[in-house]
Coordinates of C-alpha atoms in Angstrom, one line a residue:
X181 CA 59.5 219.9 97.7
X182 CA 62.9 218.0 96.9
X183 CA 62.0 214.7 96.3
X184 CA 64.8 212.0 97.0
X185 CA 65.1 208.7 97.2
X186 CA 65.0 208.2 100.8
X187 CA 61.6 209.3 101.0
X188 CA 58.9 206.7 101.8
X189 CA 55.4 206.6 101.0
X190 CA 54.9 208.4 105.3
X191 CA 57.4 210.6 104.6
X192 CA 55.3 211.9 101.6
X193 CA 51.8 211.9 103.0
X194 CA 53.5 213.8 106.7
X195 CA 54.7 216.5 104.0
X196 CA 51.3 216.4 102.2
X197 CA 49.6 217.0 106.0
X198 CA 52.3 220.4 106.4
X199 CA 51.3 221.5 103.6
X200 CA 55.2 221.0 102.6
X201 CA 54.1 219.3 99.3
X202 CA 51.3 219.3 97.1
X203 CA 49.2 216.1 95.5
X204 CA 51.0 215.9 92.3
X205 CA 54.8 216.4 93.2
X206 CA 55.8 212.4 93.2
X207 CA 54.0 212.0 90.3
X208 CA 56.0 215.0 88.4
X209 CA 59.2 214.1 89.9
X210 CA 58.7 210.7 88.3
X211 CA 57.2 211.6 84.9
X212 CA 60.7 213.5 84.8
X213 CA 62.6 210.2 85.7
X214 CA 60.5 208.2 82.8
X215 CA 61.3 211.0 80.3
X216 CA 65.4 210.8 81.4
X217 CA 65.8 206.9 81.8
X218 CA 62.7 205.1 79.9
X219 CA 64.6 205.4 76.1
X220 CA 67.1 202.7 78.0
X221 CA 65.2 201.1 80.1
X222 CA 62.0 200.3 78.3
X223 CA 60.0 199.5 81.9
X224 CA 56.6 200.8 80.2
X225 CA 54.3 199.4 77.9
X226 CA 52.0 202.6 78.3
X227 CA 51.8 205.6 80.2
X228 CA 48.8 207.5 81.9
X229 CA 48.0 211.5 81.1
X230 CA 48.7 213.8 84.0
X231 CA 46.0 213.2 86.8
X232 CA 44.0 215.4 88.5
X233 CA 44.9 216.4 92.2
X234 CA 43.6 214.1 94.6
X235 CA 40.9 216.3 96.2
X236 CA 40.8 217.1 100.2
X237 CA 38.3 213.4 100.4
X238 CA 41.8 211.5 99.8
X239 CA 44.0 213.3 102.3
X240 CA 43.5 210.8 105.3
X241 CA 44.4 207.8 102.7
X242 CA 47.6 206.2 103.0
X243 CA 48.5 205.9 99.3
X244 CA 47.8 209.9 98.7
X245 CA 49.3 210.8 96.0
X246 CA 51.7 207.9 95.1
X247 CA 52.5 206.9 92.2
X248 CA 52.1 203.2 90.8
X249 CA 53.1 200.9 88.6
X250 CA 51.0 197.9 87.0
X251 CA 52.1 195.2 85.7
X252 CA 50.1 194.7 81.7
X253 CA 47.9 191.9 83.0
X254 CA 45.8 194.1 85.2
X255 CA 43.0 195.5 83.8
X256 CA 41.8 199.7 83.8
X257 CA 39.5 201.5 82.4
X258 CA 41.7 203.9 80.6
X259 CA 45.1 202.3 79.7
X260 CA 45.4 199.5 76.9
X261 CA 46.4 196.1 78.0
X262 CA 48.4 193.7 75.7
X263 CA 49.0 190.9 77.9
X264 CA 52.9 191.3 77.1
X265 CA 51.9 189.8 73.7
X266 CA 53.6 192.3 71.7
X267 CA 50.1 193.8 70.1
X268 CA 48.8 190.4 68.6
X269 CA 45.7 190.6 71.8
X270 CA 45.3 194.2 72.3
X271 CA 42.3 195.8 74.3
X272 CA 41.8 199.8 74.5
X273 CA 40.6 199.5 77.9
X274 CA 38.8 197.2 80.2
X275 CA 34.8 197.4 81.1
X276 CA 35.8 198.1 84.7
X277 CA 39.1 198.5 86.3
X278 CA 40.3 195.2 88.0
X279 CA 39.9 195.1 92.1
X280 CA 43.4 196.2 92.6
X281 CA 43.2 199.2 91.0
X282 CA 39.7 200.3 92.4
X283 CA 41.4 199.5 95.8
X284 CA 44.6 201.5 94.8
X285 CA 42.3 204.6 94.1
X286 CA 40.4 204.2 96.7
X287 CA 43.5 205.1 98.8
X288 CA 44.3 207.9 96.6
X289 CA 47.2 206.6 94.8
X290 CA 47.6 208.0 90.8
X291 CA 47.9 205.1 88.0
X292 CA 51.4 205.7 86.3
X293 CA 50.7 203.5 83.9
X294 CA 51.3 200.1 82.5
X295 CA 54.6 198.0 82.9
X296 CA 56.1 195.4 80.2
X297 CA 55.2 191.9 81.2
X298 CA 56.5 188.7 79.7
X299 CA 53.9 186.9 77.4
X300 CA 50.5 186.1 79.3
X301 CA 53.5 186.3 82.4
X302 CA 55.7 183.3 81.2
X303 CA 59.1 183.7 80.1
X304 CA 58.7 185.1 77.0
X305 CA 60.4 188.2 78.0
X306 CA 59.7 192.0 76.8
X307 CA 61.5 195.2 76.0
X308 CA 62.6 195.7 79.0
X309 CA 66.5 195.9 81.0
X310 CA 67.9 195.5 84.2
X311 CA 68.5 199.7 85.0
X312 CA 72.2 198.3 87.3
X313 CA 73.2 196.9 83.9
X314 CA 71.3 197.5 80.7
X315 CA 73.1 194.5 79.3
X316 CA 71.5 192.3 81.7
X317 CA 67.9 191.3 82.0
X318 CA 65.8 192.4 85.2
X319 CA 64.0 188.9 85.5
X320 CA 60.5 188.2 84.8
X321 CA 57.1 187.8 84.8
X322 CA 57.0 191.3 86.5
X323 CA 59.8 192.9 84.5
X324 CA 58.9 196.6 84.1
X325 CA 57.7 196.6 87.9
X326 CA 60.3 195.7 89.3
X327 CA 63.0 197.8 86.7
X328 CA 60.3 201.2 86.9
X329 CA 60.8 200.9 91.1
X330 CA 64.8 200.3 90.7
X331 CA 65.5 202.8 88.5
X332 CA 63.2 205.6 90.8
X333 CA 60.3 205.8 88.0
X334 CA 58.0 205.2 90.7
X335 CA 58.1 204.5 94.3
X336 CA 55.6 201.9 94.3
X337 CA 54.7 198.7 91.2
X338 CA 52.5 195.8 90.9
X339 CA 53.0 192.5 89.5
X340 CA 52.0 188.9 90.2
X341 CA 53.7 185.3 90.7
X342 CA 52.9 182.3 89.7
X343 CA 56.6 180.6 90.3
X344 CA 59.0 183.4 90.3
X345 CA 58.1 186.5 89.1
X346 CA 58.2 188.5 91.9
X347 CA 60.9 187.5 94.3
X348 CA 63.5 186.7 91.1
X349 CA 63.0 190.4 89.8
X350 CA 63.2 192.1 92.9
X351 CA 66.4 189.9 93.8
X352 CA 67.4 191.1 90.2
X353 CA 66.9 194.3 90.2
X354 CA 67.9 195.2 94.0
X355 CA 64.7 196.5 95.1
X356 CA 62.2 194.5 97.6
X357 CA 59.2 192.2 96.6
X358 CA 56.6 191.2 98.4
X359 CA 54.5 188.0 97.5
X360 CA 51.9 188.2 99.9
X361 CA 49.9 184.9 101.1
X362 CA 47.8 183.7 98.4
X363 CA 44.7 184.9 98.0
X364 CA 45.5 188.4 100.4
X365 CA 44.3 190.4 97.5
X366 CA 42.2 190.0 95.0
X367 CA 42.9 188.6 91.0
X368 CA 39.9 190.2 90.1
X369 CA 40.5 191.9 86.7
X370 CA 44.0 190.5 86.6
X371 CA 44.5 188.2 83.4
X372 CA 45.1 184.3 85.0
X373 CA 47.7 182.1 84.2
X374 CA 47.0 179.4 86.8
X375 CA 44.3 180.3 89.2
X376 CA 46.1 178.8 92.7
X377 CA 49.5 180.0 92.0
X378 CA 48.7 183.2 90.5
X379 CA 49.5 186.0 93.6
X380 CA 49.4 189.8 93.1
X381 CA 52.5 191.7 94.7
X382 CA 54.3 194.7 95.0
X383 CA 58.1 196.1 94.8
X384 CA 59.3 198.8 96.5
X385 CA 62.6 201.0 97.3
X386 CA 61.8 200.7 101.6
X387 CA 60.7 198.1 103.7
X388 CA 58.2 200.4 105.1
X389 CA 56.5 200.9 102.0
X390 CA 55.9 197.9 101.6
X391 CA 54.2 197.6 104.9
X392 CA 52.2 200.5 104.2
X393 CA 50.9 199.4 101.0
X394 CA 49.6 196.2 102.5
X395 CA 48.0 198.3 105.8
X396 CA 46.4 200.4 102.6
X397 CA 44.9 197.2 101.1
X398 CA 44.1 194.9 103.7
X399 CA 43.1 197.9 106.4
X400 CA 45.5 195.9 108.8
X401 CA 46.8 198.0 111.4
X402 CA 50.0 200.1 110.2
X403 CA 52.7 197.5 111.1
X404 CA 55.6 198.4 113.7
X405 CA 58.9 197.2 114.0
X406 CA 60.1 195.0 116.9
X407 CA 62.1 196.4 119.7
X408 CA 64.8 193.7 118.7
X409 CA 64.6 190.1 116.8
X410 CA 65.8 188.2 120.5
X411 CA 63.9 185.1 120.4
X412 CA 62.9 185.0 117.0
X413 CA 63.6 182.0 115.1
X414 CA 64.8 182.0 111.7
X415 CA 64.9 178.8 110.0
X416 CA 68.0 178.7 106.9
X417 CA 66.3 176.6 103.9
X418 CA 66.4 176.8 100.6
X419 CA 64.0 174.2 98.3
X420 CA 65.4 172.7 96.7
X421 CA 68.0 171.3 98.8
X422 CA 69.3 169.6 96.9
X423 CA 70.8 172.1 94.1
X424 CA 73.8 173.8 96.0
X425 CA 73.5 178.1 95.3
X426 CA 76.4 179.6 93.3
X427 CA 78.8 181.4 95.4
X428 CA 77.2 184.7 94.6
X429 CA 73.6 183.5 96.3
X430 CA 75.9 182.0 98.9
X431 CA 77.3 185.2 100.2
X432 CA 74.4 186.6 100.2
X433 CA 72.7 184.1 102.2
X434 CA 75.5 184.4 104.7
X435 CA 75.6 187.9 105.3
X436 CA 71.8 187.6 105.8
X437 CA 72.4 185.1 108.2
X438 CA 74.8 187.5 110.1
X439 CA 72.9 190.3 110.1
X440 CA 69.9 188.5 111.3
X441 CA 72.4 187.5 114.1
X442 CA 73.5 190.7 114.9
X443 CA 69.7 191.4 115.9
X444 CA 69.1 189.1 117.8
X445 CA 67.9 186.5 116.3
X446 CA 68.7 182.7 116.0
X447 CA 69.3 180.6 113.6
X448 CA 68.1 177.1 113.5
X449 CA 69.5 174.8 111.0
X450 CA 65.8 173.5 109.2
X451 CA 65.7 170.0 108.0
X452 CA 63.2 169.3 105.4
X453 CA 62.3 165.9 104.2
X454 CA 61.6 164.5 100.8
X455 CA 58.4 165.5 100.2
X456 CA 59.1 169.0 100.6
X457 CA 61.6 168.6 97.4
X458 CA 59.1 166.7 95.5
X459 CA 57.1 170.6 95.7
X460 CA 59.1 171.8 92.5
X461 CA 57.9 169.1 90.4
X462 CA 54.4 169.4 91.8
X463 CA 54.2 173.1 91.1
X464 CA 55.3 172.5 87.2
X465 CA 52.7 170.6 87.1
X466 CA 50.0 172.5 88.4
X467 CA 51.4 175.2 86.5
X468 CA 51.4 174.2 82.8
X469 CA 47.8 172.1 83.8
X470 CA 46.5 175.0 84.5
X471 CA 47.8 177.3 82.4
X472 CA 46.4 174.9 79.6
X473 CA 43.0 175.1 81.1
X474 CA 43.4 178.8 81.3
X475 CA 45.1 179.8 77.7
X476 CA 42.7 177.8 76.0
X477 CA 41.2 180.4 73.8
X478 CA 44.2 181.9 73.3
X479 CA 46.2 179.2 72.5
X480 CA 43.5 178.3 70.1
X481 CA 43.3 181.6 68.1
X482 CA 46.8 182.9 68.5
X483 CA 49.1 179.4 69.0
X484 CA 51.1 180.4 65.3
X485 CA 52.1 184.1 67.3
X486 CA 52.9 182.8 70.7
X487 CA 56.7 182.4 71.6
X488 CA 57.5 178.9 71.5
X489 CA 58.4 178.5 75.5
X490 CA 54.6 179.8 76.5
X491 CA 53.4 176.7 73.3
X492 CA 55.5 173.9 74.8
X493 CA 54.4 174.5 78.3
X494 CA 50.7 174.7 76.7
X495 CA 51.1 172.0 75.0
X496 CA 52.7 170.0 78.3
X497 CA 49.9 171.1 80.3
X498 CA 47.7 169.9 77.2
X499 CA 49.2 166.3 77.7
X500 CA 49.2 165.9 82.1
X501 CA 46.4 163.7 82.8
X502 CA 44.1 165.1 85.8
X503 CA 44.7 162.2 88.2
X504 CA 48.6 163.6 88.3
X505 CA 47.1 167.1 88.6
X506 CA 45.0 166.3 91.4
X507 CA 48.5 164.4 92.5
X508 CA 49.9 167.3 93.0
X509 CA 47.2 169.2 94.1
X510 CA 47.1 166.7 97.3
X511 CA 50.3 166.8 98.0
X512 CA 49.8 170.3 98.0
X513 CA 47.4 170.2 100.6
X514 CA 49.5 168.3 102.6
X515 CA 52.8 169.7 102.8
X516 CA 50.7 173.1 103.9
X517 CA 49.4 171.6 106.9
X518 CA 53.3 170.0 107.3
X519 CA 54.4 173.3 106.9
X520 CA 52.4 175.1 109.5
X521 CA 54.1 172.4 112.3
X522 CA 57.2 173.6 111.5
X523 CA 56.4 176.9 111.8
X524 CA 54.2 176.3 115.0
X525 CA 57.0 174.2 116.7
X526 CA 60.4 174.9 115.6
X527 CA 60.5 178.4 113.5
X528 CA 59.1 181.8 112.9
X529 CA 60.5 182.9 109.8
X530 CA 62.5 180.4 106.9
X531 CA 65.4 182.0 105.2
X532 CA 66.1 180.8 101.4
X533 CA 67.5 181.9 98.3
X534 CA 65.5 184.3 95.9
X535 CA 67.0 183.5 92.6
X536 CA 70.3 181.7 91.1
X537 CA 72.5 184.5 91.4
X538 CA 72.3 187.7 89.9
X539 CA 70.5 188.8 86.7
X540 CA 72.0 186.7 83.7
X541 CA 73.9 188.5 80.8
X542 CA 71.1 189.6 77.8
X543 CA 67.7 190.1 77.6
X544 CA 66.2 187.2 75.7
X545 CA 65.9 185.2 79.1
X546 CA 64.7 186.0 82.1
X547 CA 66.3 183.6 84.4
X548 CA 65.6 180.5 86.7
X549 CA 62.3 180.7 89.2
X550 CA 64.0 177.5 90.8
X551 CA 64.0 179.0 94.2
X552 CA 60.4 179.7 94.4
X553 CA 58.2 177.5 92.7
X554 CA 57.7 175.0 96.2
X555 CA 57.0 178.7 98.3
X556 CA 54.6 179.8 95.2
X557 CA 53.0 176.3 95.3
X558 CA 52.7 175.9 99.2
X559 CA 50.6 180.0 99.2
X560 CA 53.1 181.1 101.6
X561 CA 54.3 184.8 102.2
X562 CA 57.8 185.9 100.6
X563 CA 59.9 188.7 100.6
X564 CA 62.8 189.7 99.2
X565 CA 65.2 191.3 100.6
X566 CA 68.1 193.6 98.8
X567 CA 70.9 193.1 100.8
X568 CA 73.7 192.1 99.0
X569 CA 75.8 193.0 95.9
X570 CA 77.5 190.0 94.1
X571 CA 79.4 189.7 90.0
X572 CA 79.8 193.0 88.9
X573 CA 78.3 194.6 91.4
X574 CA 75.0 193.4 90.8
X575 CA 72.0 193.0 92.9
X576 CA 71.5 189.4 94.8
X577 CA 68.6 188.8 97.1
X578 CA 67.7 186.2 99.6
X579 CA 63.9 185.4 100.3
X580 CA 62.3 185.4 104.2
X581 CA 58.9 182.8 104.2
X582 CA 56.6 182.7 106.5
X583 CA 53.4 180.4 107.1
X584 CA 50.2 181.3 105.4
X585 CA 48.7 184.6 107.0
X586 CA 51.5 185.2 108.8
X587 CA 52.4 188.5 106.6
X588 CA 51.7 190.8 109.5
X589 CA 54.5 188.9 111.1
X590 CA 56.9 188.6 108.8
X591 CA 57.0 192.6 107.7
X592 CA 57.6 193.1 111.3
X593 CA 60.6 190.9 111.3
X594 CA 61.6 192.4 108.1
X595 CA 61.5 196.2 109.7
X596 CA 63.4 195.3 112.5
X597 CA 66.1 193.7 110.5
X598 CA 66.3 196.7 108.2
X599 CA 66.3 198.8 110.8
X600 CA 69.5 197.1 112.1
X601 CA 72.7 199.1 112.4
X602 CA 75.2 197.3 110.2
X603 CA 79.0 197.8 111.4
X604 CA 81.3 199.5 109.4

């Protein structure tokens, strides 16, 4: 079967069910993409043998045969995890394979293998570079994922956020990233940073794979696109507010805002008070306390081989007190339940930035999670969308939000979008 890059994850399992493919043809067609374009972009940390065919038990799932990506903070049973730590915390393989992946077989996808992550998913970054522009880094935490889906080594990667590290990538890298609400799918197995940010997600080419992977791991219903977006609300945000976008984020949030227009939809100019900018600061806070509380061991054993970003947050975290945890913690709390009034009464979807522009020149950085740490913080669905092109023609994205377990919703309002005839 001739495997393009328009195919989706239904497009593959409808071939599979007329006999037009077989079980193993995505996973060939992207061992040959690793072996062409891995030597430049370095999206892997370790790669699985050839599987065996999913057997007939596996041909009603809806993740048959798909290849996938994990980030290297999710355990397995048979692939080594180094934590993107360069080899100085190494295991061969884990005692059981984290929740994700158990869930991932269970639906009859095949492990590709393992994806470079930044150190312990911080910004120490890896190996890895942005496949548009191999000068340019692809973002982080979830590096590899996002590059290994960009660049066609797989239709389908994991990774995790815990400010940034999904939505920056995929904005990045031109591909779509789905943060799901927090809590949708279970850390189990996956190596924390800090336990209430930390948020498994997944990047994709299509918007409808992204849909079908979360129908495959929630057993929601498959979700359908809307006949139109007339009446739904979409709310244009950024946090902060306060930090204007470069004109690269700002084009792209325009043309967003006109094709959201030209399906119907209306915009509603959002206004956001104080508190809701005060979320950034919360969110570090929470972060490196965390983090601290988390690391511990590590930081302990390994401090002297850590890069010296994931130290001085460590350290930070090391010196917060707990009543200014807590702080934030409450205000936390809060702003959720402000949140969900805003969504009840005056919008159905926010619109905001994904990242500060497009990927930064080099690899020793992997850009600003500015535009996401309040979402991360607040456990609110995001997703990236790919829609725009800015310096050197270079991916820029822009992020829809939604209220907390309101995914269902805002993938629908996604497809229909993306399903929208754009003039010439």
């Amino acid at each position: 079967m001739n495997l393009d890059s328009e195919m989706t994850i239904e497009d593959y399992q409808t071939a599979l069910a007329e006999g037009r493919a077989e079980p193993l043809d995505w996973w060939h067609a992207c061992a040959a993409r690793i072996d062409q374009r891995e030597p430049e972009v370095e999206a892997w940390e370790a790669l699985a043998e050839t599987p065996a065919a999913p057997d007939d038990s596996h041909a009603d799932r809806l993740l048959c045969g798909v290849p996938v990506g994990l980030k290297d903070i999710i355990e397995t049973v048979d692939l080594p995890t180094r934590w993107g730590t360069r080899g100085y915390l190494h295991s061969d393989g884990g005692l059981v394979d984290a929740a994700l992946v158990t869930l991932l077989k269970e639906q009859g996808a095949l492990i590709m293998g393992k994806t470079v992550s930044t150190e312990f998913a911080y910004f120490t970054p890896g190996k890895t570079h942005n496949p548009h522009d191999l000068t340019r880094t692809p973002g982080g935490s979830s590096s590899g994922s996002a590059a290994a889906v960009a660049d066609g080594m797989v239709p389908l990667a994991f990774g995790t956020q815990t400010a940034g590290s999904m939505i920056r990538p995929a904005s990045f890298c031109g591909v779509f990233g789905f943060k799901p609400t927090f809590d949708t799918v279970s850390a189990a197995g996956v190596k924390s940073f800090a336990p209430s940010l930390d948020t498994l997600g997944w990047f994709a080419r299509h918007i409808e794979d992204i849909c079908t992977t979360y129908s495959a791991l929630t057993r929601a219903p498959r979700i359908a696109p809307l006949a139109s977006l007339a009446g739904v609300r979409v709310g244009v945000r950024s946090l902060p507010g306060d930090v204007a976008p470069d004109d690269d984020t700002e084009q792209a949030l325009r043309h967003a805002q006109a094709r959201l227009e030209q399906a119907g939809a209306e915009l509603v100019p959002l206004e956001l008070d104080a508190r809701y900018e005060a979320l950034i600061e919360h969110q570090k806070v929470v972060m490196a306390y965390e983090a601290a509380q988390t690391l511990a061991s590590e930081y302990a054993r390994f401090a002297a081989q850590m890069g010296s970003k994931l130290v001085e947050l460590l350290e930070e975290g090391r010196a917060i007190g707990h009543e200014r945890y807590l702080e934030a913690r409450r205000a936390t709390n809060t702003m959720q339940q402000a949140l969900s009034g805003v969504f009840d009464e005056q919008v159905d979807v926010i619109l905001a930035a994904s990242a500060a522009g497009v990927a930064p020149e080099g690899i020793e950085a992997t850009g600003d999670p500015l535009y996401c740490r309040a979402w991360t913080l607040l456990g609110v669905p995001c997703l990236n969308l790919p829609l725009s092109q800015g310096t050197a023609g270079m991916p820029v994205g822009v992020q829809l939000v939604a209220d907390r377990w309101q995914d269902q919703r805002l993938l629908q309002i996604a497809s229909t979008l993306m399903r929208q005839e754009v003039p010439a």
